[in-house]
Coordinates of C-alpha atoms and ligand atoms in Angstrom, one line a residue:
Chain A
X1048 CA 0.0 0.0 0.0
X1049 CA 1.1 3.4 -0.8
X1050 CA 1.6 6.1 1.8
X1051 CA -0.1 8.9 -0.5
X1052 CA -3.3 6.3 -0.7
X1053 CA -3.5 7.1 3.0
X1054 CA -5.3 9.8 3.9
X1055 CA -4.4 9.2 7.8
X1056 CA -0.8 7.1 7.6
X1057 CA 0.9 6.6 11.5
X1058 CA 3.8 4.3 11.6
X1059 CA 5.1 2.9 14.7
X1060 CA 3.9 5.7 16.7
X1061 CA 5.1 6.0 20.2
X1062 CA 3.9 9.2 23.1
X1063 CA 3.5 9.1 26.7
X1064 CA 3.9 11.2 30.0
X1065 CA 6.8 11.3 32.1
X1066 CA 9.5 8.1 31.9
X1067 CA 6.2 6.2 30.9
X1068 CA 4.8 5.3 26.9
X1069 CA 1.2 4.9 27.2
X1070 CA 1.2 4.0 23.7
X1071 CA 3.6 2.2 21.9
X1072 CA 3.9 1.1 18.1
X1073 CA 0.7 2.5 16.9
X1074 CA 0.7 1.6 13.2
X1075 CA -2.6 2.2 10.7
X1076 CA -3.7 3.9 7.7
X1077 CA -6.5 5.2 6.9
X1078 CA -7.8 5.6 3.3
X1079 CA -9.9 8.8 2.2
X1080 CA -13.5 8.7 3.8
X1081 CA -13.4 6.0 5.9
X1082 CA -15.0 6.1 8.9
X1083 CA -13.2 4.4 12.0
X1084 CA -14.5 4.1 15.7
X1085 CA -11.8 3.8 17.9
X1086 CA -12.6 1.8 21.2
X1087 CA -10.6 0.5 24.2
X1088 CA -11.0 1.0 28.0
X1089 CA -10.7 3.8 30.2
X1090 CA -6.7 4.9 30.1
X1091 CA -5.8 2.8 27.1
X1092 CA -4.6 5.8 25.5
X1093 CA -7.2 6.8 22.8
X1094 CA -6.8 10.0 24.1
X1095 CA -3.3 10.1 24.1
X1096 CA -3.7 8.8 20.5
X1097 CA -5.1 11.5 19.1
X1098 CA -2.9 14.2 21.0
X1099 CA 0.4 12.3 20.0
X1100 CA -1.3 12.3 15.9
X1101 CA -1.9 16.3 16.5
X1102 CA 1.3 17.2 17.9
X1103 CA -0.2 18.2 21.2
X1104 CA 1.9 15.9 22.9
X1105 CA 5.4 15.1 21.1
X1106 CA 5.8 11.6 20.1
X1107 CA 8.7 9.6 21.3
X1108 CA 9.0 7.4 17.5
X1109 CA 7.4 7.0 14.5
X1110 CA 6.1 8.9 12.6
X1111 CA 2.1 10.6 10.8
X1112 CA 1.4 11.9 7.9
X1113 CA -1.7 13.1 6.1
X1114 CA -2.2 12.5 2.4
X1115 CA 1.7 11.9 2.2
X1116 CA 2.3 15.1 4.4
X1117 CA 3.7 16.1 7.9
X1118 CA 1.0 17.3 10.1
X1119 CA 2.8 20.3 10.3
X1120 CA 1.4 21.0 6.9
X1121 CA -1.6 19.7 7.2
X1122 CA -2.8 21.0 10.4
X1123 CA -5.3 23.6 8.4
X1124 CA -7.5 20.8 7.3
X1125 CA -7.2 18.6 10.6
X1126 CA -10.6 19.3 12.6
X1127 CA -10.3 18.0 16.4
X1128 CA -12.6 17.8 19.1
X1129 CA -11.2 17.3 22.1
X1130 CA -13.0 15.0 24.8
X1131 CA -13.7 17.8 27.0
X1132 CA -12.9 21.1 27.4
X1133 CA -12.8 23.3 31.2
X1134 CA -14.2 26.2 30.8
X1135 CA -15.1 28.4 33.5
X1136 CA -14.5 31.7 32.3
X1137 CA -16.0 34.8 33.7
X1138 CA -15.3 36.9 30.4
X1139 CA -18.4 36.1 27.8
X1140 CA -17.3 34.3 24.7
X1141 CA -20.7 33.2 22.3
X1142 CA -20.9 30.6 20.3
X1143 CA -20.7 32.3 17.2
X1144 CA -17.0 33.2 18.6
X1145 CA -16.0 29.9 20.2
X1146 CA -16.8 28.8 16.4
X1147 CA -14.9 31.2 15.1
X1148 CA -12.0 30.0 16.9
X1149 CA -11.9 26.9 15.0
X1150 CA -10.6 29.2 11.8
X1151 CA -7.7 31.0 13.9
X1152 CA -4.4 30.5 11.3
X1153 CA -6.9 29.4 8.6
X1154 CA -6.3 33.0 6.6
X1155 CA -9.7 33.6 5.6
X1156 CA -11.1 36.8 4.5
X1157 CA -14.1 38.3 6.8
X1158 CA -16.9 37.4 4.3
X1159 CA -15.8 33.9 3.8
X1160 CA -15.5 34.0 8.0
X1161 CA -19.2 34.5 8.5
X1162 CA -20.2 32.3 5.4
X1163 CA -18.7 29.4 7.0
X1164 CA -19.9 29.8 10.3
X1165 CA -23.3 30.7 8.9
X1166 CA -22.8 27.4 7.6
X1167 CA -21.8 24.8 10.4
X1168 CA -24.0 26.6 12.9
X1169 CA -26.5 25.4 10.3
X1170 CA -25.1 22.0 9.7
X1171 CA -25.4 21.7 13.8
X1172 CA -28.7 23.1 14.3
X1173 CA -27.0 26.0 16.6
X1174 CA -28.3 28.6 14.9
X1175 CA -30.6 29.5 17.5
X1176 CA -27.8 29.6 19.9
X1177 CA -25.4 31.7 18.3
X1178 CA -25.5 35.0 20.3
X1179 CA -25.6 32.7 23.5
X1180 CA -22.8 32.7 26.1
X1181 CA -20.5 29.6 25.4
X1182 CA -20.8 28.8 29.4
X1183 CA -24.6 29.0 29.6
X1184 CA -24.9 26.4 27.4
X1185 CA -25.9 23.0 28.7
X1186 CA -23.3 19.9 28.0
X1187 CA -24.9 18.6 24.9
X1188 CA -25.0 22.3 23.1
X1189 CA -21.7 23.0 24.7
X1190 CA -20.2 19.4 23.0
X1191 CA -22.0 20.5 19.6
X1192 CA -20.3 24.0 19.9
X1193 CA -16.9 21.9 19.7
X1194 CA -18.0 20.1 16.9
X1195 CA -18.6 22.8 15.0
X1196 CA -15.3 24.4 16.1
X1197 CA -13.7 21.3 14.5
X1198 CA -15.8 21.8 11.2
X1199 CA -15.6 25.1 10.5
X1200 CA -12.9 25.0 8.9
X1201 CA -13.9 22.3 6.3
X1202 CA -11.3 19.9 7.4
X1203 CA -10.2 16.7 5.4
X1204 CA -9.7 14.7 8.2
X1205 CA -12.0 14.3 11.3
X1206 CA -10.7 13.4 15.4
X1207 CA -14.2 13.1 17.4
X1208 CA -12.6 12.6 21.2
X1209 CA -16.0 10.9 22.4
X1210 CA -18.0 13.2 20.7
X1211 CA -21.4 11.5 21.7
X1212 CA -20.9 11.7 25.6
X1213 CA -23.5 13.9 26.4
X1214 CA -25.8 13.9 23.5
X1215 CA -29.2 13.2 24.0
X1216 CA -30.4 10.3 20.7
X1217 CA -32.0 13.3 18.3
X1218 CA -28.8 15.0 18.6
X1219 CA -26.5 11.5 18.5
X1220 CA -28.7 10.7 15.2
X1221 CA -27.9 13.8 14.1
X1222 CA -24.3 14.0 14.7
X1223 CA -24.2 10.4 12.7
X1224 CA -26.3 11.8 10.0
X1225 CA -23.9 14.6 9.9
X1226 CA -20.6 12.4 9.8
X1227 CA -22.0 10.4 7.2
X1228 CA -22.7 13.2 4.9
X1229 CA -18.7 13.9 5.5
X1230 CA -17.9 11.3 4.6
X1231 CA -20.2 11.4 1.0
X1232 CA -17.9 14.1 0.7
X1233 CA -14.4 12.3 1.3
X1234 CA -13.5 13.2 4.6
X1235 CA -11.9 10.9 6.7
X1236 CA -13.1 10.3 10.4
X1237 CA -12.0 8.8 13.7
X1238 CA -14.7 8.9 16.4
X1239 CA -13.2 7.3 19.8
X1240 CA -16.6 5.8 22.1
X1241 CA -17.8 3.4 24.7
X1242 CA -20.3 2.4 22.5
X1243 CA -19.8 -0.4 20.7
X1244 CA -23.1 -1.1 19.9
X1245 CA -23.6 1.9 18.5
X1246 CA -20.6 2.2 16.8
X1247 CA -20.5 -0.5 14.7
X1248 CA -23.8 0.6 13.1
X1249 CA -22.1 3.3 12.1
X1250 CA -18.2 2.9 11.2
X1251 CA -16.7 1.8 8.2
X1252 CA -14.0 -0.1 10.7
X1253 CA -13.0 -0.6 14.3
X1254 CA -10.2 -0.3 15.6
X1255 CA -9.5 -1.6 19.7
X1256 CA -6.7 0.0 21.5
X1257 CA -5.6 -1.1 24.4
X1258 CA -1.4 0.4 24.8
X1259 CA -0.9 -1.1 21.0
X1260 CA -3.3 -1.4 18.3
X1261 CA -5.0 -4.7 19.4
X1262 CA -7.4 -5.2 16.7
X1263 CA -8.4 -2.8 13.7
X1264 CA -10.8 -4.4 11.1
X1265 CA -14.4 -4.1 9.8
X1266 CA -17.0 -4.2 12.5
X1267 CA -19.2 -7.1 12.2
X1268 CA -18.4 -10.8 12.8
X1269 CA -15.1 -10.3 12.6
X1270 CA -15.3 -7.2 15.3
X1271 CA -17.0 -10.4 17.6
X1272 CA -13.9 -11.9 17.0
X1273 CA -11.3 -9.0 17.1
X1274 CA -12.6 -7.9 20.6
X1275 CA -12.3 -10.9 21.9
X1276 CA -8.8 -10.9 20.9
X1277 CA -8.4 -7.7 22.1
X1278 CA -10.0 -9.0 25.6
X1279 CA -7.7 -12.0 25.4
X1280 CA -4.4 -10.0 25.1
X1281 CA -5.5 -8.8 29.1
X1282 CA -2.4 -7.9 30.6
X1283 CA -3.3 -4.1 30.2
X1284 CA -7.3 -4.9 29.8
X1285 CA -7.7 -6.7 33.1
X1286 CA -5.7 -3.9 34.7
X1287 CA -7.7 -0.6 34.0
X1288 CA -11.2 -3.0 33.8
X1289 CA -12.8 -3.5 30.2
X1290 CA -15.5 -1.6 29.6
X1291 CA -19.0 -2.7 30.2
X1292 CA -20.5 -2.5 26.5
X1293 CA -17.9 -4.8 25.3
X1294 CA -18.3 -6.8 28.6
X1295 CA -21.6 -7.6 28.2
X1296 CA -21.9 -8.2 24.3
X1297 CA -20.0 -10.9 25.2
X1298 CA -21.2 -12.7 28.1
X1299 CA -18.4 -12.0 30.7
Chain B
X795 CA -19.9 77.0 35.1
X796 CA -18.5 76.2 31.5
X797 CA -16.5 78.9 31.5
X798 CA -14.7 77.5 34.8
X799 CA -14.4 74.4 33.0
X800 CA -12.4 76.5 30.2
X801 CA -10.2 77.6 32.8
X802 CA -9.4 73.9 34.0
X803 CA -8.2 72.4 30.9
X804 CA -6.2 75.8 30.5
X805 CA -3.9 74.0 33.1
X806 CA -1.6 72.1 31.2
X807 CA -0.9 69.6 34.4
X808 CA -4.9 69.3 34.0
X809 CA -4.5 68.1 30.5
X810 CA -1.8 65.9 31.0
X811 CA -4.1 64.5 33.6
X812 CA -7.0 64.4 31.2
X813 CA -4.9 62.6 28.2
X814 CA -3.1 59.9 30.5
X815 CA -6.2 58.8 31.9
X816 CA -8.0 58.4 28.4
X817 CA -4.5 56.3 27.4
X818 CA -4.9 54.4 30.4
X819 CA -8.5 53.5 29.9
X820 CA -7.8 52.6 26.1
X821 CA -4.6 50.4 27.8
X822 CA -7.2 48.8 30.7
X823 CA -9.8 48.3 27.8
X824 CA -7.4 46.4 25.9
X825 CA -5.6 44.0 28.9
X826 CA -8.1 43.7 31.4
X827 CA -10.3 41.2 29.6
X828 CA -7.4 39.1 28.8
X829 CA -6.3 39.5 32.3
X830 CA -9.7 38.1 33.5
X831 CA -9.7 35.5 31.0
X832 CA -6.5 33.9 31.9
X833 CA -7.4 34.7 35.9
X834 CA -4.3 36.2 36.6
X835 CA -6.1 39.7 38.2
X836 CA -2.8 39.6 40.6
X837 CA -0.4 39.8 38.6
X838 CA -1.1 43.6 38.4
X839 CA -0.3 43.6 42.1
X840 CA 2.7 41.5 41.6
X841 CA 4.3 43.0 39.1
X842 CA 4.0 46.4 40.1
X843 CA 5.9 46.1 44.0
X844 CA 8.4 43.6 42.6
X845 CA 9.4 46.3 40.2
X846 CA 10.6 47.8 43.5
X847 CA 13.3 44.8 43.8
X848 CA 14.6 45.8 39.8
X849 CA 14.7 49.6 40.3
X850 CA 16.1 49.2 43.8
X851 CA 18.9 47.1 42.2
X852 CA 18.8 49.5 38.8
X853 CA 19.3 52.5 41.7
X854 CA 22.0 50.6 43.3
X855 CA 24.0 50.1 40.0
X856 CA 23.1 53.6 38.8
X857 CA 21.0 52.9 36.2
X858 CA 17.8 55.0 34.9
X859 CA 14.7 54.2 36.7
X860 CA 12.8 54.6 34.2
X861 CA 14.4 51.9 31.9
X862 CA 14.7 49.8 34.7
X863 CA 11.2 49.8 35.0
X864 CA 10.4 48.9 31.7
X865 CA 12.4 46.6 31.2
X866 CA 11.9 45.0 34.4
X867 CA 7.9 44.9 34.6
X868 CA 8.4 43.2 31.2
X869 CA 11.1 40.9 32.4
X870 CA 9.2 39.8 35.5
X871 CA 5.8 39.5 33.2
X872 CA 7.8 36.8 31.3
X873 CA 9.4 35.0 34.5
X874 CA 5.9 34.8 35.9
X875 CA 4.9 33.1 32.4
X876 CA 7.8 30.6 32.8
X877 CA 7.0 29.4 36.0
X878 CA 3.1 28.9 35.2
X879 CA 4.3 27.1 32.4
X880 CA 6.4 25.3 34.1
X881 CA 4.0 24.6 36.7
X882 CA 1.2 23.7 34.6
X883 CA -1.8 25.7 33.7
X884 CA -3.7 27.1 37.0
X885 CA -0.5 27.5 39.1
X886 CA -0.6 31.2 38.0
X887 CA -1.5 32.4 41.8
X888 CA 2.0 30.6 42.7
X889 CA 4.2 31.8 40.0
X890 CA 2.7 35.5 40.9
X891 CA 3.2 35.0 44.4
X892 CA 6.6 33.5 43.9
X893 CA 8.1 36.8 41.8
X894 CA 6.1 39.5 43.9
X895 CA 8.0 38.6 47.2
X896 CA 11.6 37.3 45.4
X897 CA 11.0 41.1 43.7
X898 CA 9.9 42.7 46.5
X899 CA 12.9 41.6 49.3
X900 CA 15.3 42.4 46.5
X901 CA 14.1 45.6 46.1
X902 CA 14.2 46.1 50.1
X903 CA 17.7 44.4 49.9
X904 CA 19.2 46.4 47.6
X905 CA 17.4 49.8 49.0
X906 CA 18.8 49.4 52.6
X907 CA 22.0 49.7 50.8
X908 CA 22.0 53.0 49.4
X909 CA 22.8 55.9 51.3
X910 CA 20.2 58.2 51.8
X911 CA 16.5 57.4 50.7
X912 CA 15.9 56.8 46.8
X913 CA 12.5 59.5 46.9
X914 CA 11.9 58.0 43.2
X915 CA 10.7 55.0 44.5
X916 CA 8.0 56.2 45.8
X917 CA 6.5 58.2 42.7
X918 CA 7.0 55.0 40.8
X919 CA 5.4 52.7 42.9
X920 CA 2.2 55.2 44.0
X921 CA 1.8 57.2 41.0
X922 CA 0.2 60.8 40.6
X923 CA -1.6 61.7 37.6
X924 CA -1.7 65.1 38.3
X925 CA 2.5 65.5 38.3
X926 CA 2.8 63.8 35.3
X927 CA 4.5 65.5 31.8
X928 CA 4.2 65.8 28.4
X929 CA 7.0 63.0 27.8
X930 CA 5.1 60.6 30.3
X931 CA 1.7 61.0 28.1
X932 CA 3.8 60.9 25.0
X933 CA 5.5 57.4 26.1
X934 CA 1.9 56.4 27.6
X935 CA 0.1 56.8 24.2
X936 CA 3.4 55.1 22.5
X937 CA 2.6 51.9 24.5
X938 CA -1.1 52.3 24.0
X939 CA -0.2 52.3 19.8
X940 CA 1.7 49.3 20.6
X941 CA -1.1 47.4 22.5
X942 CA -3.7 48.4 19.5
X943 CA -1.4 47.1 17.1
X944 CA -0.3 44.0 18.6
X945 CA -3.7 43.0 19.9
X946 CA -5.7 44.4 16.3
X947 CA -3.5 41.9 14.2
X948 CA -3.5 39.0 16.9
X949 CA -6.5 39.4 19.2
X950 CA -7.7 36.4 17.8
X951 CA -4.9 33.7 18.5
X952 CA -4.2 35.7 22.1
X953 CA -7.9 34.3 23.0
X954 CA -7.6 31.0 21.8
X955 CA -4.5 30.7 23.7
X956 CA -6.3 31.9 26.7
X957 CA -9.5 29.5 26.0
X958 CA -7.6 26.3 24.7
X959 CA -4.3 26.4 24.6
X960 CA -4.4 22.2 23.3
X961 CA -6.6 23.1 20.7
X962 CA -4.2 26.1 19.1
X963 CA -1.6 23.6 19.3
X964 CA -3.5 21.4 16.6
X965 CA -4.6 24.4 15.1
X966 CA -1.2 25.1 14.1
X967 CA -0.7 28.4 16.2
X968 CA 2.7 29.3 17.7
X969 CA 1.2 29.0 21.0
X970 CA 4.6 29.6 23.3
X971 CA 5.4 32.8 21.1
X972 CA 1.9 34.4 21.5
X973 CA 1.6 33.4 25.3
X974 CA 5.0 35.1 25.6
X975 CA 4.0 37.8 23.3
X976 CA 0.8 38.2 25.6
X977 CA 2.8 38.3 29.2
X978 CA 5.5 40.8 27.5
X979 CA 2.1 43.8 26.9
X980 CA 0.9 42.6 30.3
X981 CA 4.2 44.1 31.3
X982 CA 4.6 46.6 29.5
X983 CA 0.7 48.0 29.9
X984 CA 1.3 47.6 33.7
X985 CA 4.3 49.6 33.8
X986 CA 3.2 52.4 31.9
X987 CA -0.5 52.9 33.8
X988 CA 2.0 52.8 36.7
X989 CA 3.3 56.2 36.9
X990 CA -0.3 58.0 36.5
X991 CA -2.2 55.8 38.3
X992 CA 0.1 54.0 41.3
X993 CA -0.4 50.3 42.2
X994 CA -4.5 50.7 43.5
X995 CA -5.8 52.2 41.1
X996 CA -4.1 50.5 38.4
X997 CA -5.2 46.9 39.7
X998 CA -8.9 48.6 39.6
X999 CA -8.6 49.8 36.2
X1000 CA -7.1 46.9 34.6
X1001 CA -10.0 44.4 36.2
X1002 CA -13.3 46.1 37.1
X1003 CA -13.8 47.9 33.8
X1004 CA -13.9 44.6 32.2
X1005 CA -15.6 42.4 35.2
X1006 CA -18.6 45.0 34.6
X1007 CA -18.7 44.5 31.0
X1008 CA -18.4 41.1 31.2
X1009 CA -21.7 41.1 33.4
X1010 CA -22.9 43.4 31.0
X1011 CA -23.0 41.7 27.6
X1012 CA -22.5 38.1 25.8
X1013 CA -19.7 38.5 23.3
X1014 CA -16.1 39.1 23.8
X1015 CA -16.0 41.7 21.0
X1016 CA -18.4 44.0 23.4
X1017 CA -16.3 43.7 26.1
X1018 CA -13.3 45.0 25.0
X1019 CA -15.5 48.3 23.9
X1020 CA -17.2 48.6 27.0
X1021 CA -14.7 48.3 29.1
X1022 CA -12.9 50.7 27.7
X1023 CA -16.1 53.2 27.9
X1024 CA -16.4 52.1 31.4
X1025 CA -13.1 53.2 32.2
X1026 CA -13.2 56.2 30.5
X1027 CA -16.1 57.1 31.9
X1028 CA -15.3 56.5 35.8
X1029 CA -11.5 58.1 35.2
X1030 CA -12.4 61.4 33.6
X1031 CA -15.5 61.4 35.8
X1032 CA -14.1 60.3 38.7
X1033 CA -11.2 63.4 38.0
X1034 CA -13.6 65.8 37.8
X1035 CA -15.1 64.9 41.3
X1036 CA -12.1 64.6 42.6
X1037 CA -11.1 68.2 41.3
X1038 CA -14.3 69.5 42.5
X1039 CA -13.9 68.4 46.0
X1040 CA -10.8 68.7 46.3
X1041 CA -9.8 64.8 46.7
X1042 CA -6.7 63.4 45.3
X1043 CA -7.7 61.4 41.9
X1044 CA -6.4 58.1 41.9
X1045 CA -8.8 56.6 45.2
X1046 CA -11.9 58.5 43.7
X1047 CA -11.4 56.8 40.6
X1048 CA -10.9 53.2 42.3
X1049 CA -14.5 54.2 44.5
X1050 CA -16.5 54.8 41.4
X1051 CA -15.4 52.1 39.6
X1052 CA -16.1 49.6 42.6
X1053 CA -19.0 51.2 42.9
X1054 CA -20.7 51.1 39.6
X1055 CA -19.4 47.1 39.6
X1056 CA -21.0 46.3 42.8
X1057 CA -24.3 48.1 41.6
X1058 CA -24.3 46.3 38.2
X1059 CA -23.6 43.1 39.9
X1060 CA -26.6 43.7 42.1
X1061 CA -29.0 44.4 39.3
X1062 CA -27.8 41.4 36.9
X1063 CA -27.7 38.5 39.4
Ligands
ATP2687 N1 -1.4 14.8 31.4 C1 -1.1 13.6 31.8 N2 -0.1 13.3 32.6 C2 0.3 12.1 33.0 N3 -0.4 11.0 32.6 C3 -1.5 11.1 31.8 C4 -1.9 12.4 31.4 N4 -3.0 12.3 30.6 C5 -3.3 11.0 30.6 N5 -2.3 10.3 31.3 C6 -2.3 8.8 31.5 O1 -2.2 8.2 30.2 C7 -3.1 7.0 30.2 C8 -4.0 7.1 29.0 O2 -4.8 8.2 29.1 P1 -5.9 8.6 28.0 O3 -6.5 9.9 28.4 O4 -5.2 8.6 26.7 O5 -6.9 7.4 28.1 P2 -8.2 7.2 27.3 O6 -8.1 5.9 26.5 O7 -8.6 8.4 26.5 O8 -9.3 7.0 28.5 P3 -10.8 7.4 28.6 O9 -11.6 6.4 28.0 O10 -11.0 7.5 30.1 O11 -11.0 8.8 28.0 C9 -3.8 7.0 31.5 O12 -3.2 6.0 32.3 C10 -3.6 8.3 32.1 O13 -3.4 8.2 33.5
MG2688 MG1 -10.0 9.8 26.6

């Protein structure tokens, strides 16, 4: 396989914190518009995934490209929405602004500016919210704000940090809805979640992490199958506690 | 009435007055909401009496106060950035704490040590607006053109880094150049009100204006406006009160602006 085929190309990918990696040899590629839902327990490192793939954290080896490139390039068209964000600020930001943010470094004229956010708040049914304080907001609005952050600027490639957490099911079928429409248009997603279930109505492919990639495949039978692996390479698993979904769909 | 008025802003020390508080509000309007936003109201307070430690050493040495000062609010604005980044994110009350008493003993230190008392000390560190020059309004609005430029090409990227600093990091942004960049006008804005407006009423101008417009209205773009109007408003007001009765400026200032927060605050909650 070529690198350029990948949209999304890490290769042996190593990060951590402090004298500890909590991932190690991450290696995957992703091909344009493919949809992946990234799973794995609570501190297997999904998190740390995407930070180490954005540069947030620096990685320790390997390396990631998209579409042939150094992130460093590509950062522009790499939309991320972080798991959670603390924000207690006393100084008012709307949403229309928190949006905005998402374009910061994007070098785009004023016109365009509003056209785009006109366009996601759309896209996100926020409309109605847009002269609203960013901290009034209740969790679900607040977690749709970040999406739209992430979209705004009309990225090529997608990193959902549990981006269904607090969504009520309208606004989960919406989000989906919304993803899948992305991905009609080539973009390529990772969505990290708890649920499975939901998931793998959804994804194009799974992928389990658990410290290393322990499974990535299509969901489906073979997902049955590949979590199970994952569940029977425990050392880490039985450790941090596997998380109930996956549990449960498979009679443990 | 008018006429009286006329005669005022004949004085020249009146103007002086007048324009240095109108530079100061534009400078407050500018740094305060950023100073909320990244909760570091302190380090107005911190900055401004360790200065006392680098002009006591600057004194010491024989060096110009007034460079010392500048160069030395700036200086301390970055060590304060250094340690919170150090420290992690949130530890600002610590690195603030840390330079305001290493600056402050220095300056204490160093003072004890030269003979006779240093009397500029004093007009640096409590200000008076109404002994102030042509040259210190002249530097004053300088600084202020530097804050407008700096903050009208980057506002944008300063308040990402201040809302989510991980996220400009993806984003692409230079994030330790702007957060530097940020701490360095802290400095310089807080040594420059310094002079006119001594440590008080500088920690008041460069926080209430923008708490009140912050309780005020819903977008960040408003609140740099009306914080600036705010402190427009309660300076040259608070000056003319002041003149009338026969008060000195500086705590009449600080008393309106508490006031009119503590009103608005009252009405909106
Ligand atoms: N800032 C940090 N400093 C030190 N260790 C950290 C830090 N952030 C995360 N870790 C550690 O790294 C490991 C992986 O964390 P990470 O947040 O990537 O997990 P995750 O898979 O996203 O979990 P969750 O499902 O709970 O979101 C955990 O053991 C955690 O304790
Ligand atoms: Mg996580």
């Amino acid at each position: 396989m070529r690198i350029d085929d990948c949209c999304l190309y890490v290769k042996d990918l190593s990060a951590g914190y402090g004298g500890r990696n909590v991932i190690e040899g991450i290696s995957l590629c992703l091909k344009r518009g493919v949809f992946l839902g990234l799973i794995g327990p609570n501190g297997a490192g999904k998190t740390t995934l995407f930070k180490a793939i954005l540069g947030i954290l620096p990685k320790r080896t390997g390396e990631v490209l998209v579409f042939g490139q150094p992130v460093d390039i590509m950062r522009s068209r790499i939309g991320y929405v972080p798991q959670y964000l603390h924000t207690d600020m006393v100084v008012p930001l709307s949403v229309e602004e928190m949006v905005g943010l998402g374009l910061v470094g994007r070098g785009i004229s004023v016109e365009n500016r509003r056209n785009y956010i006109d366009d996601v708040l759309n896209r996100l049914s926020l409309t109605h919210l847009r002269d609203r304080r960013y901290t009034s907001l209740s969790m679900g609005e607040k977690q749709r704000v970040l999406i739209a952050r992430a979209l705004v600027k009309q990225p090529v490639l997608l990193l959902l940090d549990e981006p269904t957490a607090s969504l009520d099911e309208p606004s989960e079928q919406g989000l989906f809805s919304l993803l899948e429409e992305l991905k009609q248009e080539g973009i390529t997603i990772v969505m990290i979640s708890h649920d499975i279930g939901v998931l793998s109505r959804v994804v194009d492919e799974v992928a389990c992490l658990n410290r290393r990639l322990v499974y990535h495949g299509r969901p489906g039978e073979e997902l049955a199958a590949g979590i199970e692996g994952a569940y029977k390479c425990p050392v880490d698993l039985i450790a941090h506690g596997a998380p109930h979904k996956i549990l449960k769909e498979h009679g443990e | 009435m008018i006429a009286h008025l006329y005669d005022i802003l004949a004085l020249p020390f009146v103007r002086y007055a007048i324009a240095s508080l109108a530079v100061g509000s534009v400078v407050a309007g500018i740094l305060g909401p950023f100073i909320l936003m990244r909760r570091i109201g302190f380090i107005v307070g911190g900055i401004s009496h360790a200065l006392l430690g680098v002009v006591g050493i600057g004194i010491l040495f024989g060096l110009s106060p007034f460079w010392m000062a500048i160069l030395g609010a700036v200086f301390l604005s970055l060590l304060i950035a250094w340690i919170e980044r150090r420290m992690g994110r949130g530890y600002s009350d610590f690195s603030i704490a840390v330079v305001w008493t290493l600056g402050m003993s220095l300056g204490i230190l160093s003072l004890s040590r030269v003979r006779g008392y240093a009397p500029d000390i004093v007009s640096y560190l409590f200000g008076n607006v109404l002994l102030l020059r042509g040259k210190d309004v002249f530097f004053a609005s300088i600084v202020a053109g530097i804050l407008i430029l700096v903050f009208g090409l980057f506002y944008r990227q300063m308040t990402l880094i201040c809302v989510d600093e991980e996220f400009a990091t993806a984003q692409g942004m230079r994030v330790r150049f702007f957060y530097y960049l940020l701490f360095t006008m802290i400095g310089l804005g807080i040594v420059v009100l310094l002079k006119a407006f001594g440590i008080i009423l500088m920690i008041s101008m460069l926080i209430i204006p923008s708490a009140i417009a912050s309780l005020l209205v819903d977008r960040l773009s408003q609140v740099w406006l009306v914080s600036m109007a705010i402190a427009l408003f309660a300076s040259i007001g608070g000056f003319f009160v002041a003149y009338a009765m026969d008060f000195s400026v500086a705590p009449v200032v600080a008393i309106l602006l508490s006031l009119i927060y503590l009103i608005v605050l009252i009405v909106k909650r």
